[in-house]
PDBQT receptor file of N, H, CA, C and O in Angstrom, charges set to zero:
ATOM      1  N   UNK A   1       1.025  -0.931   0.200  1.00  0.00    +0.000 N 
ATOM      2  CA  UNK A   1       0.053   0.135  -0.184  1.00  0.00    +0.000 C 
ATOM      3  C   UNK A   1       0.999   1.195   0.039  1.00  0.00    +0.000 C 
ATOM      4  O   UNK A   1       1.850   1.239   0.927  1.00  0.00    +0.000 OA
ATOM      5  N   UNK A   2       0.760   2.061  -0.874  1.00  0.00    +0.000 N 
ATOM      6  H   UNK A   2       0.068   2.026  -1.595  1.00  0.00    +0.000 HD
ATOM      7  CA  UNK A   2       1.497   3.468  -1.093  1.00  0.00    +0.000 C 
ATOM      8  C   UNK A   2       0.642   4.709  -0.848  1.00  0.00    +0.000 C 
ATOM      9  O   UNK A   2      -0.462   4.889  -1.363  1.00  0.00    +0.000 OA
ATOM     10  N   UNK A   3       1.152   5.402  -0.157  1.00  0.00    +0.000 N 
ATOM     11  H   UNK A   3       2.049   5.255   0.261  1.00  0.00    +0.000 HD
ATOM     12  CA  UNK A   3       0.413   6.552   0.443  1.00  0.00    +0.000 C 
ATOM     13  C   UNK A   3       1.043   7.883  -0.470  1.00  0.00    +0.000 C 
ATOM     14  O   UNK A   3       2.263   8.031  -0.394  1.00  0.00    +0.000 OA
ATOM     15  N   UNK A   4       0.505   8.558  -1.066  1.00  0.00    +0.000 N 
ATOM     16  H   UNK A   4      -0.486   8.438  -1.128  1.00  0.00    +0.000 HD
ATOM     17  CA  UNK A   4       0.889   9.899  -1.266  1.00  0.00    +0.000 C 
ATOM     18  C   UNK A   4       0.639  10.980  -0.734  1.00  0.00    +0.000 C 
ATOM     19  O   UNK A   4      -0.478  11.459  -0.536  1.00  0.00    +0.000 OA
ATOM     20  N   UNK A   5       1.849  11.507  -0.424  1.00  0.00    +0.000 N 
ATOM     21  H   UNK A   5       2.756  11.119  -0.585  1.00  0.00    +0.000 HD
ATOM     22  CA  UNK A   5       1.967  12.799   0.623  1.00  0.00    +0.000 C 
ATOM     23  C   UNK A   5       2.309  14.091  -0.062  1.00  0.00    +0.000 C 
ATOM     24  O   UNK A   5       3.364  14.238  -0.677  1.00  0.00    +0.000 OA
ATOM     25  N   UNK A   6       1.399  15.020   0.057  1.00  0.00    +0.000 N 
ATOM     26  H   UNK A   6       0.542  14.900   0.557  1.00  0.00    +0.000 HD
ATOM     27  CA  UNK A   6       1.840  16.274  -0.752  1.00  0.00    +0.000 C 
ATOM     28  C   UNK A   6       1.905  17.372   0.126  1.00  0.00    +0.000 C 
ATOM     29  O   UNK A   6       0.993  17.732   0.869  1.00  0.00    +0.000 OA
ATOM     30  N   UNK A   7       3.188  17.974  -0.001  1.00  0.00    +0.000 N 
ATOM     31  H   UNK A   7       3.930  17.682  -0.605  1.00  0.00    +0.000 HD
ATOM     32  CA  UNK A   7       3.444  19.030   0.632  1.00  0.00    +0.000 C 
ATOM     33  C   UNK A   7       2.902  20.474  -0.158  1.00  0.00    +0.000 C 
ATOM     34  O   UNK A   7       3.062  20.849  -1.319  1.00  0.00    +0.000 OA
ATOM     35  N   UNK A   8       2.156  21.133   1.064  1.00  0.00    +0.000 N 
ATOM     36  H   UNK A   8       2.026  20.828   2.008  1.00  0.00    +0.000 HD
ATOM     37  CA  UNK A   8       1.702  22.490   0.312  1.00  0.00    +0.000 C 
ATOM     38  C   UNK A   8       2.410  23.518   0.977  1.00  0.00    +0.000 C 
ATOM     39  O   UNK A   8       2.505  23.752   2.182  1.00  0.00    +0.000 OA
ATOM     40  N   UNK A   9       2.978  24.196  -0.177  1.00  0.00    +0.000 N 
ATOM     41  H   UNK A   9       2.901  24.006  -1.156  1.00  0.00    +0.000 HD
ATOM     42  CA  UNK A   9       3.834  25.258   0.103  1.00  0.00    +0.000 C 
ATOM     43  C   UNK A   9       2.861  26.681   0.675  1.00  0.00    +0.000 C 
ATOM     44  O   UNK A   9       1.784  27.026   0.189  1.00  0.00    +0.000 OA
ATOM     45  N   UNK A  10       3.483  27.256   1.660  1.00  0.00    +0.000 N 
ATOM     46  H   UNK A  10       4.359  26.976   2.054  1.00  0.00    +0.000 HD
ATOM     47  CA  UNK A  10       2.806  28.446   2.256  1.00  0.00    +0.000 C 
ATOM     48  C   UNK A  10       3.524  29.623   1.725  1.00  0.00    +0.000 C 
ATOM     49  O   UNK A  10       4.751  29.722   1.736  1.00  0.00    +0.000 OA
ATOM     50  N   UNK A  11       2.719  30.504   1.263  1.00  0.00    +0.000 N 
ATOM     51  H   UNK A  11       1.722  30.424   1.254  1.00  0.00    +0.000 HD
ATOM     52  CA  UNK A  11       3.057  31.608   0.602  1.00  0.00    +0.000 C 
ATOM     53  C   UNK A  11       2.411  32.866   1.489  1.00  0.00    +0.000 C 
ATOM     54  O   UNK A  11       1.305  33.401   1.421  1.00  0.00    +0.000 OA
ATOM     55  N   UNK A  12       3.609  33.127   2.387  1.00  0.00    +0.000 N 
ATOM     56  H   UNK A  12       4.508  32.692   2.443  1.00  0.00    +0.000 HD
ATOM     57  CA  UNK A  12       2.855  34.481   3.298  1.00  0.00    +0.000 C 
ATOM     58  C   UNK A  12       3.295  35.880   2.732  1.00  0.00    +0.000 C 
ATOM     59  O   UNK A  12       4.281  35.984   2.003  1.00  0.00    +0.000 OA
ATOM     60  N   UNK A  13       2.520  36.944   3.100  1.00  0.00    +0.000 N 
ATOM     61  H   UNK A  13       1.719  36.859   3.692  1.00  0.00    +0.000 HD
ATOM     62  CA  UNK A  13       2.614  37.990   2.372  1.00  0.00    +0.000 C 
ATOM     63  C   UNK A  13       3.511  39.063   3.407  1.00  0.00    +0.000 C 
ATOM     64  O   UNK A  13       3.606  38.894   4.623  1.00  0.00    +0.000 OA
ATOM     65  N   UNK A  14       3.969  39.889   2.847  1.00  0.00    +0.000 N 
ATOM     66  H   UNK A  14       3.891  40.026   1.860  1.00  0.00    +0.000 HD
ATOM     67  CA  UNK A  14       5.059  40.760   3.691  1.00  0.00    +0.000 C 
ATOM     68  C   UNK A  14       3.958  41.652   4.835  1.00  0.00    +0.000 C 
ATOM     69  O   UNK A  14       2.757  41.889   4.713  1.00  0.00    +0.000 OA
ATOM     70  N   UNK A  15       4.746  41.944   5.750  1.00  0.00    +0.000 N 
ATOM     71  H   UNK A  15       5.722  41.750   5.850  1.00  0.00    +0.000 HD
ATOM     72  CA  UNK A  15       3.610  43.232   6.645  1.00  0.00    +0.000 C 
ATOM     73  C   UNK A  15       3.112  44.480   5.494  1.00  0.00    +0.000 C 
ATOM     74  O   UNK A  15       2.005  44.970   5.272  1.00  0.00    +0.000 OA
ATOM     75  N   UNK A  16       4.633  44.761   4.820  1.00  0.00    +0.000 N 
ATOM     76  H   UNK A  16       5.532  44.363   5.000  1.00  0.00    +0.000 HD
ATOM     77  CA  UNK A  16       4.374  45.802   3.968  1.00  0.00    +0.000 C 
ATOM     78  C   UNK A  16       3.007  45.697   2.942  1.00  0.00    +0.000 C 
ATOM     79  O   UNK A  16       2.303  46.673   2.681  1.00  0.00    +0.000 OA
ATOM     80  N   UNK A  17       2.847  44.753   2.581  1.00  0.00    +0.000 N 
ATOM     81  H   UNK A  17       3.419  43.961   2.794  1.00  0.00    +0.000 HD
ATOM     82  CA  UNK A  17       1.754  44.421   1.522  1.00  0.00    +0.000 C 
ATOM     83  C   UNK A  17       0.431  44.492   2.164  1.00  0.00    +0.000 C 
ATOM     84  O   UNK A  17      -0.579  44.989   1.667  1.00  0.00    +0.000 OA
ATOM     85  N   UNK A  18       0.541  43.956   3.294  1.00  0.00    +0.000 N 
ATOM     86  H   UNK A  18       1.362  43.552   3.699  1.00  0.00    +0.000 HD
ATOM     87  CA  UNK A  18      -0.603  43.803   4.018  1.00  0.00    +0.000 C 
ATOM     88  C   UNK A  18      -1.279  45.425   4.437  1.00  0.00    +0.000 C 
ATOM     89  O   UNK A  18      -2.459  45.778   4.431  1.00  0.00    +0.000 OA
ATOM     90  N   UNK A  19      -0.057  46.197   4.781  1.00  0.00    +0.000 N 
ATOM     91  H   UNK A  19       0.901  45.910   4.786  1.00  0.00    +0.000 HD
ATOM     92  CA  UNK A  19      -0.568  47.562   5.102  1.00  0.00    +0.000 C 
ATOM     93  C   UNK A  19      -0.870  48.334   3.801  1.00  0.00    +0.000 C 
ATOM     94  O   UNK A  19      -1.723  49.217   3.891  1.00  0.00    +0.000 OA
ATOM     95  N   UNK A  20      -0.297  48.127   2.625  1.00  0.00    +0.000 N 
ATOM     96  H   UNK A  20       0.396  47.410   2.552  1.00  0.00    +0.000 HD
ATOM     97  CA  UNK A  20      -0.534  48.706   1.629  1.00  0.00    +0.000 C 
ATOM     98  C   UNK A  20      -2.106  48.482   1.237  1.00  0.00    +0.000 C 
ATOM     99  O   UNK A  20      -2.865  49.437   1.072  1.00  0.00    +0.000 OA
ATOM    100  N   UNK A  21      -2.514  47.114   1.104  1.00  0.00    +0.000 N 
ATOM    101  H   UNK A  21      -1.898  46.338   1.238  1.00  0.00    +0.000 HD
ATOM    102  CA  UNK A  21      -3.888  46.832   0.943  1.00  0.00    +0.000 C 
ATOM    103  C   UNK A  21      -4.964  47.372   1.896  1.00  0.00    +0.000 C 
ATOM    104  O   UNK A  21      -6.110  47.695   1.581  1.00  0.00    +0.000 OA
ATOM    105  N   UNK A  22      -4.493  47.410   2.920  1.00  0.00    +0.000 N 
ATOM    106  H   UNK A  22      -3.562  47.148   3.175  1.00  0.00    +0.000 HD
ATOM    107  CA  UNK A  22      -5.517  48.126   3.989  1.00  0.00    +0.000 C 
ATOM    108  C   UNK A  22      -5.650  49.673   3.678  1.00  0.00    +0.000 C 
ATOM    109  O   UNK A  22      -6.709  50.278   3.848  1.00  0.00    +0.000 OA
ATOM    110  N   UNK A  23      -4.591  50.212   3.249  1.00  0.00    +0.000 N 
ATOM    111  H   UNK A  23      -3.731  49.721   3.111  1.00  0.00    +0.000 HD
ATOM    112  CA  UNK A  23      -4.644  51.633   2.909  1.00  0.00    +0.000 C 
ATOM    113  C   UNK A  23      -5.524  51.840   1.806  1.00  0.00    +0.000 C 
ATOM    114  O   UNK A  23      -6.535  52.541   1.862  1.00  0.00    +0.000 OA
ATOM    115  N   UNK A  24      -5.144  51.252   0.854  1.00  0.00    +0.000 N 
ATOM    116  H   UNK A  24      -4.323  50.683   0.808  1.00  0.00    +0.000 HD
ATOM    117  CA  UNK A  24      -6.037  51.303  -0.642  1.00  0.00    +0.000 C 
ATOM    118  C   UNK A  24      -7.285  51.178  -0.441  1.00  0.00    +0.000 C 
ATOM    119  O   UNK A  24      -8.135  51.952  -0.880  1.00  0.00    +0.000 OA
ATOM    120  N   UNK A  25      -7.586  49.763   0.534  1.00  0.00    +0.000 N 
ATOM    121  H   UNK A  25      -6.895  49.134   0.891  1.00  0.00    +0.000 HD
ATOM    122  CA  UNK A  25      -8.984  49.435   0.902  1.00  0.00    +0.000 C 
ATOM    123  C   UNK A  25      -9.847  50.898   1.238  1.00  0.00    +0.000 C 
ATOM    124  O   UNK A  25     -10.821  51.437   0.713  1.00  0.00    +0.000 OA
ATOM    125  N   UNK A  26      -9.115  51.174   2.188  1.00  0.00    +0.000 N 
ATOM    126  H   UNK A  26      -8.323  50.736   2.614  1.00  0.00    +0.000 HD
ATOM    127  CA  UNK A  26      -9.719  52.436   2.919  1.00  0.00    +0.000 C 
ATOM    128  C   UNK A  26      -9.920  53.856   2.188  1.00  0.00    +0.000 C 
ATOM    129  O   UNK A  26     -10.810  54.685   2.380  1.00  0.00    +0.000 OA
ATOM    130  N   UNK A  27      -8.798  53.897   1.263  1.00  0.00    +0.000 N 
ATOM    131  H   UNK A  27      -8.076  53.223   1.107  1.00  0.00    +0.000 HD
ATOM    132  CA  UNK A  27      -8.954  54.982   0.419  1.00  0.00    +0.000 C 
ATOM    133  C   UNK A  27     -10.190  54.843  -0.607  1.00  0.00    +0.000 C 
ATOM    134  O   UNK A  27     -11.004  55.706  -0.937  1.00  0.00    +0.000 OA
ATOM    135  N   UNK A  28     -10.106  53.751  -0.935  1.00  0.00    +0.000 N 
ATOM    136  H   UNK A  28      -9.445  53.050  -0.667  1.00  0.00    +0.000 HD
ATOM    137  CA  UNK A  28     -11.226  53.460  -2.276  1.00  0.00    +0.000 C 
ATOM    138  C   UNK A  28     -12.675  53.552  -1.384  1.00  0.00    +0.000 C 
ATOM    139  O   UNK A  28     -13.685  54.009  -1.920  1.00  0.00    +0.000 OA
ATOM    140  N   UNK A  29     -12.681  53.163  -0.235  1.00  0.00    +0.000 N 
ATOM    141  H   UNK A  29     -11.860  52.792   0.200  1.00  0.00    +0.000 HD
ATOM    142  CA  UNK A  29     -14.055  53.247   0.533  1.00  0.00    +0.000 C 
ATOM    143  C   UNK A  29     -14.465  54.483   0.891  1.00  0.00    +0.000 C 
ATOM    144  O   UNK A  29     -15.639  54.810   1.060  1.00  0.00    +0.000 OA
ATOM    145  N   UNK A  30     -13.339  55.304   1.033  1.00  0.00    +0.000 N 
ATOM    146  H   UNK A  30     -12.385  55.038   0.897  1.00  0.00    +0.000 HD
ATOM    147  CA  UNK A  30     -13.639  56.593   1.363  1.00  0.00    +0.000 C 
ATOM    148  C   UNK A  30     -14.008  57.509   0.482  1.00  0.00    +0.000 C 
ATOM    149  O   UNK A  30     -14.829  58.401   0.695  1.00  0.00    +0.000 OA
ATOM    150  N   UNK A  31     -13.154  57.227  -0.972  1.00  0.00    +0.000 N 
ATOM    151  H   UNK A  31     -12.487  56.503  -1.146  1.00  0.00    +0.000 HD
ATOM    152  CA  UNK A  31     -13.808  57.811  -1.980  1.00  0.00    +0.000 C 
ATOM    153  C   UNK A  31     -14.961  57.547  -2.537  1.00  0.00    +0.000 C 
ATOM    154  O   UNK A  31     -15.560  58.459  -3.107  1.00  0.00    +0.000 OA
ATOM    155  N   UNK A  32     -15.457  56.345  -2.487  1.00  0.00    +0.000 N 
ATOM    156  H   UNK A  32     -14.970  55.604  -2.024  1.00  0.00    +0.000 HD
ATOM    157  CA  UNK A  32     -16.861  55.834  -2.889  1.00  0.00    +0.000 C 
ATOM    158  C   UNK A  32     -17.986  56.454  -2.068  1.00  0.00    +0.000 C 
ATOM    159  O   UNK A  32     -19.142  56.516  -2.485  1.00  0.00    +0.000 OA
ATOM    160  N   UNK A  33     -17.506  57.006  -0.625  1.00  0.00    +0.000 N 
ATOM    161  H   UNK A  33     -16.567  56.955  -0.286  1.00  0.00    +0.000 HD
ATOM    162  CA  UNK A  33     -18.645  57.773   0.243  1.00  0.00    +0.000 C 
ATOM    163  C   UNK A  33     -18.785  58.980  -0.349  1.00  0.00    +0.000 C 
ATOM    164  O   UNK A  33     -19.846  59.316  -0.875  1.00  0.00    +0.000 OA
ATOM    165  N   UNK A  34     -17.518  59.887  -0.309  1.00  0.00    +0.000 N 
ATOM    166  H   UNK A  34     -16.656  59.614   0.118  1.00  0.00    +0.000 HD
ATOM    167  CA  UNK A  34     -17.478  61.085  -0.796  1.00  0.00    +0.000 C 
ATOM    168  C   UNK A  34     -17.796  61.531  -2.044  1.00  0.00    +0.000 C 
ATOM    169  O   UNK A  34     -18.000  62.712  -2.326  1.00  0.00    +0.000 OA
ATOM    170  N   UNK A  35     -17.849  60.492  -2.893  1.00  0.00    +0.000 N 
ATOM    171  H   UNK A  35     -17.684  59.533  -2.665  1.00  0.00    +0.000 HD
ATOM    172  CA  UNK A  35     -18.264  60.522  -4.520  1.00  0.00    +0.000 C 
ATOM    173  C   UNK A  35     -19.804  60.598  -4.509  1.00  0.00    +0.000 C 
ATOM    174  O   UNK A  35     -20.352  61.361  -5.305  1.00  0.00    +0.000 OA
ATOM    175  N   UNK A  36     -20.576  59.815  -3.609  1.00  0.00    +0.000 N 
ATOM    176  H   UNK A  36     -20.131  59.195  -2.963  1.00  0.00    +0.000 HD
ATOM    177  CA  UNK A  36     -21.847  59.606  -3.546  1.00  0.00    +0.000 C 
ATOM    178  C   UNK A  36     -22.450  60.924  -2.739  1.00  0.00    +0.000 C 
ATOM    179  O   UNK A  36     -23.407  61.568  -3.169  1.00  0.00    +0.000 OA
ATOM    180  N   UNK A  37     -21.870  61.178  -1.713  1.00  0.00    +0.000 N 
ATOM    181  H   UNK A  37     -21.092  60.655  -1.364  1.00  0.00    +0.000 HD
ATOM    182  CA  UNK A  37     -22.258  62.410  -0.621  1.00  0.00    +0.000 C 
ATOM    183  C   UNK A  37     -22.174  63.479  -1.217  1.00  0.00    +0.000 C 
ATOM    184  O   UNK A  37     -23.033  64.316  -0.938  1.00  0.00    +0.000 OA
ATOM    185  N   UNK A  38     -21.151  63.827  -2.212  1.00  0.00    +0.000 N 
ATOM    186  H   UNK A  38     -20.453  63.148  -2.438  1.00  0.00    +0.000 HD
ATOM    187  CA  UNK A  38     -21.068  65.230  -3.046  1.00  0.00    +0.000 C 
ATOM    188  C   UNK A  38     -21.511  65.204  -4.309  1.00  0.00    +0.000 C 
ATOM    189  O   UNK A  38     -21.407  66.219  -4.998  1.00  0.00    +0.000 OA
ATOM    190  N   UNK A  39     -22.071  64.052  -4.810  1.00  0.00    +0.000 N 
ATOM    191  H   UNK A  39     -22.156  63.228  -4.251  1.00  0.00    +0.000 HD
ATOM    192  CA  UNK A  39     -22.156  64.074  -6.172  1.00  0.00    +0.000 C 
ATOM    193  C   UNK A  39     -23.179  64.996  -6.360  1.00  0.00    +0.000 C 
ATOM    194  O   UNK A  39     -23.912  65.167  -5.385  1.00  0.00    +0.000 OA
ATOM    195  N   UNK A  40     -23.514  65.907  -7.803  1.00  0.00    +0.000 N 
ATOM    196  H   UNK A  40     -22.919  65.768  -8.594  1.00  0.00    +0.000 HD
ATOM    197  CA  UNK A  40     -24.479  66.619  -8.140  1.00  0.00    +0.000 C 
ATOM    198  C   UNK A  40     -25.624  66.008  -8.967  1.00  0.00    +0.000 C 
ATOM    199  O   UNK A  40     -26.738  66.513  -9.103  1.00  0.00    +0.000 OA
ATOM    200  N   UNK A  41     -25.252  65.008  -9.427  1.00  0.00    +0.000 N 
ATOM    201  H   UNK A  41     -24.347  64.598  -9.317  1.00  0.00    +0.000 HD
ATOM    202  CA  UNK A  41     -26.080  64.079 -10.140  1.00  0.00    +0.000 C 
ATOM    203  C   UNK A  41     -27.268  63.700  -9.547  1.00  0.00    +0.000 C 
ATOM    204  O   UNK A  41     -27.142  62.931  -8.594  1.00  0.00    +0.000 OA
ATOM    205  N   UNK A  42     -28.538  64.076  -9.892  1.00  0.00    +0.000 N 
ATOM    206  H   UNK A  42     -28.641  64.701 -10.665  1.00  0.00    +0.000 HD
ATOM    207  CA  UNK A  42     -29.723  63.654  -9.016  1.00  0.00    +0.000 C 
ATOM    208  C   UNK A  42     -29.972  61.885  -8.964  1.00  0.00    +0.000 C 
ATOM    209  O   UNK A  42     -30.378  61.266  -7.980  1.00  0.00    +0.000 OA
ATOM    210  N   UNK A  43     -29.633  61.347 -10.202  1.00  0.00    +0.000 N 
ATOM    211  H   UNK A  43     -29.303  61.850 -11.001  1.00  0.00    +0.000 HD
ATOM    212  CA  UNK A  43     -29.938  60.264 -10.077  1.00  0.00    +0.000 C 
ATOM    213  C   UNK A  43     -28.792  59.428  -9.137  1.00  0.00    +0.000 C 
ATOM    214  O   UNK A  43     -29.117  58.375  -8.589  1.00  0.00    +0.000 OA
ATOM    215  N   UNK A  44     -27.625  59.908  -9.018  1.00  0.00    +0.000 N 
ATOM    216  H   UNK A  44     -27.361  60.764  -9.463  1.00  0.00    +0.000 HD
ATOM    217  CA  UNK A  44     -26.882  59.013  -7.651  1.00  0.00    +0.000 C 
ATOM    218  C   UNK A  44     -27.061  59.593  -6.500  1.00  0.00    +0.000 C 
ATOM    219  O   UNK A  44     -26.745  59.063  -5.435  1.00  0.00    +0.000 OA
ATOM    220  N   UNK A  45     -27.618  60.806  -6.615  1.00  0.00    +0.000 N 
ATOM    221  H   UNK A  45     -27.875  61.236  -7.480  1.00  0.00    +0.000 HD
ATOM    222  CA  UNK A  45     -28.187  61.197  -5.210  1.00  0.00    +0.000 C 
ATOM    223  C   UNK A  45     -29.494  60.733  -4.843  1.00  0.00    +0.000 C 
ATOM    224  O   UNK A  45     -29.675  60.757  -3.626  1.00  0.00    +0.000 OA
ATOM    225  N   UNK A  46     -30.272  60.398  -5.395  1.00  0.00    +0.000 N 
ATOM    226  H   UNK A  46     -30.125  60.378  -6.384  1.00  0.00    +0.000 HD
ATOM    227  CA  UNK A  46     -31.364  59.429  -5.002  1.00  0.00    +0.000 C 
ATOM    228  C   UNK A  46     -31.143  58.371  -4.832  1.00  0.00    +0.000 C 
ATOM    229  O   UNK A  46     -31.831  57.677  -4.084  1.00  0.00    +0.000 OA
ATOM    230  N   UNK A  47     -30.160  57.954  -5.450  1.00  0.00    +0.000 N 
ATOM    231  H   UNK A  47     -29.601  58.518  -6.058  1.00  0.00    +0.000 HD
ATOM    232  CA  UNK A  47     -29.755  56.288  -5.112  1.00  0.00    +0.000 C 
ATOM    233  C   UNK A  47     -29.015  56.033  -3.975  1.00  0.00    +0.000 C 
ATOM    234  O   UNK A  47     -29.172  54.912  -3.494  1.00  0.00    +0.000 OA
ATOM    235  N   UNK A  48     -28.198  56.832  -3.386  1.00  0.00    +0.000 N 
ATOM    236  H   UNK A  48     -28.070  57.743  -3.777  1.00  0.00    +0.000 HD
ATOM    237  CA  UNK A  48     -27.514  57.016  -2.053  1.00  0.00    +0.000 C 
ATOM    238  C   UNK A  48     -28.321  57.650  -0.908  1.00  0.00    +0.000 C 
ATOM    239  O   UNK A  48     -28.007  57.508   0.274  1.00  0.00    +0.000 OA
ATOM    240  N   UNK A  49     -29.325  58.322  -1.308  1.00  0.00    +0.000 N 
ATOM    241  H   UNK A  49     -29.580  58.437  -2.268  1.00  0.00    +0.000 HD
ATOM    242  CA  UNK A  49     -30.038  59.151  -0.406  1.00  0.00    +0.000 C 
ATOM    243  C   UNK A  49     -30.271  58.576   1.229  1.00  0.00    +0.000 C 
ATOM    244  O   UNK A  49     -29.742  59.122   2.198  1.00  0.00    +0.000 OA
ATOM    245  N   UNK A  50     -30.970  57.636   1.299  1.00  0.00    +0.000 N 
ATOM    246  H   UNK A  50     -31.399  57.193   0.513  1.00  0.00    +0.000 HD
ATOM    247  CA  UNK A  50     -31.389  56.799   2.561  1.00  0.00    +0.000 C 
ATOM    248  C   UNK A  50     -30.241  56.492   3.095  1.00  0.00    +0.000 C 
ATOM    249  O   UNK A  50     -30.206  56.755   4.297  1.00  0.00    +0.000 OA
ATOM    250  N   UNK A  51     -29.081  55.939   2.574  1.00  0.00    +0.000 N 
ATOM    251  H   UNK A  51     -29.110  55.726   1.598  1.00  0.00    +0.000 HD
ATOM    252  CA  UNK A  51     -28.192  55.214   2.993  1.00  0.00    +0.000 C 
ATOM    253  C   UNK A  51     -27.080  56.748   3.860  1.00  0.00    +0.000 C 
ATOM    254  O   UNK A  51     -26.381  56.645   4.868  1.00  0.00    +0.000 OA
ATOM    255  N   UNK A  52     -27.264  57.768   3.164  1.00  0.00    +0.000 N 
ATOM    256  H   UNK A  52     -27.832  57.852   2.345  1.00  0.00    +0.000 HD
ATOM    257  CA  UNK A  52     -26.413  58.893   3.817  1.00  0.00    +0.000 C 
ATOM    258  C   UNK A  52     -27.187  59.265   4.962  1.00  0.00    +0.000 C 
ATOM    259  O   UNK A  52     -26.613  59.914   5.835  1.00  0.00    +0.000 OA
ATOM    260  N   UNK A  53     -28.472  58.944   5.116  1.00  0.00    +0.000 N 
ATOM    261  H   UNK A  53     -28.938  58.417   4.406  1.00  0.00    +0.000 HD
ATOM    262  CA  UNK A  53     -29.362  59.628   6.257  1.00  0.00    +0.000 C 
ATOM    263  C   UNK A  53     -29.182  58.699   7.294  1.00  0.00    +0.000 C 
ATOM    264  O   UNK A  53     -29.125  59.193   8.420  1.00  0.00    +0.000 OA
ATOM    265  N   UNK A  54     -29.047  57.131   7.177  1.00  0.00    +0.000 N 
ATOM    266  H   UNK A  54     -29.094  56.730   6.263  1.00  0.00    +0.000 HD
ATOM    267  CA  UNK A  54     -28.554  56.386   8.059  1.00  0.00    +0.000 C 
ATOM    268  C   UNK A  54     -27.239  56.578   8.680  1.00  0.00    +0.000 C 
ATOM    269  O   UNK A  54     -27.078  56.045   9.778  1.00  0.00    +0.000 OA
ATOM    270  N   UNK A  55     -26.190  57.302   8.129  1.00  0.00    +0.000 N 
ATOM    271  H   UNK A  55     -26.320  57.735   7.237  1.00  0.00    +0.000 HD
ATOM    272  CA  UNK A  55     -25.110  57.299   8.174  1.00  0.00    +0.000 C 
ATOM    273  C   UNK A  55     -24.904  58.660   9.020  1.00  0.00    +0.000 C 
ATOM    274  O   UNK A  55     -23.884  58.737   9.704  1.00  0.00    +0.000 OA
ATOM    275  N   UNK A  56     -25.792  59.709   9.013  1.00  0.00    +0.000 N 
ATOM    276  H   UNK A  56     -26.621  59.647   8.457  1.00  0.00    +0.000 HD
ATOM    277  CA  UNK A  56     -25.795  60.916   9.423  1.00  0.00    +0.000 C 
ATOM    278  C   UNK A  56     -24.651  61.667   8.405  1.00  0.00    +0.000 C 
ATOM    279  O   UNK A  56     -23.764  62.419   8.811  1.00  0.00    +0.000 OA
ATOM    280  N   UNK A  57     -24.841  61.351   7.242  1.00  0.00    +0.000 N 
ATOM    281  H   UNK A  57     -25.561  60.741   6.912  1.00  0.00    +0.000 HD
ATOM    282  CA  UNK A  57     -24.155  62.155   6.357  1.00  0.00    +0.000 C 
ATOM    283  C   UNK A  57     -24.666  63.370   5.638  1.00  0.00    +0.000 C 
ATOM    284  O   UNK A  57     -25.374  63.090   4.671  1.00  0.00    +0.000 OA
ATOM    285  N   UNK A  58     -24.485  64.646   5.867  1.00  0.00    +0.000 N 
ATOM    286  H   UNK A  58     -23.910  64.873   6.653  1.00  0.00    +0.000 HD
ATOM    287  CA  UNK A  58     -25.351  65.721   5.108  1.00  0.00    +0.000 C 
ATOM    288  C   UNK A  58     -25.184  65.446   3.552  1.00  0.00    +0.000 C 
ATOM    289  O   UNK A  58     -24.147  65.250   2.919  1.00  0.00    +0.000 OA
ATOM    290  N   UNK A  59     -26.676  65.495   3.061  1.00  0.00    +0.000 N 
ATOM    291  H   UNK A  59     -27.518  65.655   3.576  1.00  0.00    +0.000 HD
ATOM    292  CA  UNK A  59     -26.577  65.551   1.670  1.00  0.00    +0.000 C 
ATOM    293  C   UNK A  59     -27.430  66.801   1.086  1.00  0.00    +0.000 C 
ATOM    294  O   UNK A  59     -27.518  67.025  -0.121  1.00  0.00    +0.000 OA
ATOM    295  N   UNK A  60     -28.056  67.600   2.106  1.00  0.00    +0.000 N 
ATOM    296  H   UNK A  60     -27.985  67.418   3.087  1.00  0.00    +0.000 HD
ATOM    297  CA  UNK A  60     -28.981  68.621   1.624  1.00  0.00    +0.000 C 
ATOM    298  C   UNK A  60     -29.204  69.641   2.794  1.00  0.00    +0.000 C 
ATOM    299  O   UNK A  60     -29.951  70.607   2.637  1.00  0.00    +0.000 OA
TER     300      UNK A  60
């Protein structure tokens, strides 16, 4: 009886890569919030209107 043993290699990320990913995600998230919050287009305003009020974000 033979057994197949496979070794899985682990690929770790460096701490700087993880920190960069967090910063990029935060900037994208904030950009989307402010884009929706200050957008002059009425369609975008209406789409995000209720969510902005639930987050106490001023929209008018």
